[in-house]
Short mmCIF file of C-alpha atoms in Angstrom, two decimals:
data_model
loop_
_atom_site.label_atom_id
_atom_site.label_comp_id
_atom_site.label_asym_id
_atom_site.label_seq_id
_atom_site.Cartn_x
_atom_site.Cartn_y
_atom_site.Cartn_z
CA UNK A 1 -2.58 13.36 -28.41
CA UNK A 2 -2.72 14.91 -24.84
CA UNK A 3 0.27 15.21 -23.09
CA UNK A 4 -0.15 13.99 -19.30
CA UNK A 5 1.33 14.88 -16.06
CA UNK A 6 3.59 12.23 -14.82
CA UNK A 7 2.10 10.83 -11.60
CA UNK A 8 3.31 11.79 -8.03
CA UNK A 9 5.73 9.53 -6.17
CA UNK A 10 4.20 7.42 -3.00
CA UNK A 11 5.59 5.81 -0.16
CA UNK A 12 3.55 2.54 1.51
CA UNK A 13 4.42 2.39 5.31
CA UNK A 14 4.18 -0.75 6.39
CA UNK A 15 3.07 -0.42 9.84
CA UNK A 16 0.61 -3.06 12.23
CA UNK A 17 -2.93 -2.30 11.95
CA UNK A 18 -4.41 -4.93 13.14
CA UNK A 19 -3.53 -4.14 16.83
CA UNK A 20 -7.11 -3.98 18.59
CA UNK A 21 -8.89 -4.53 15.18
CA UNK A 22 -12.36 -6.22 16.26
CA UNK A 23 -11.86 -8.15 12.57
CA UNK A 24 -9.21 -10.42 11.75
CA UNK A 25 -7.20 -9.42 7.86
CA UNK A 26 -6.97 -6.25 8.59
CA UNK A 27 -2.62 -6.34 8.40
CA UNK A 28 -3.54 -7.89 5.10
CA UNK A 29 -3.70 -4.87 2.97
CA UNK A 30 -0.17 -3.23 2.78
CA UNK A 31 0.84 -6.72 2.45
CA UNK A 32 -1.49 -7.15 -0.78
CA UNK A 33 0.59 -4.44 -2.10
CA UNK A 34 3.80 -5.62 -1.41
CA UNK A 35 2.85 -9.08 -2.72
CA UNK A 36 1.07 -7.33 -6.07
CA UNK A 37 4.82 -6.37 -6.93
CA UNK A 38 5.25 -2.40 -5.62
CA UNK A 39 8.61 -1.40 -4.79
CA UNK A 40 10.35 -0.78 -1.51
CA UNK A 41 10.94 3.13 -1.10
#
């Protein structure tokens, strides 16, 4: 048995990115995360 480091905190930002995006969905990530059950920091 190996022992593993335990993995580094993140934060996900939710900030607009699809402001001038020449495709549309591109907001639709961070929201995917949100919606896939991550936690608010």
């Amino acid at each position: 048995m190996t022992d593993t480091p335990p993995a580094p905190a993140i934060s996900l930002i939710g900030a607009p990115t699809d402001i001038g995006a020449g495709a549309r969905g591109a907001s639709m990530g961070p929201e995917a995360l949100r919606v896939a059950g991550l936690q608010a920091a």
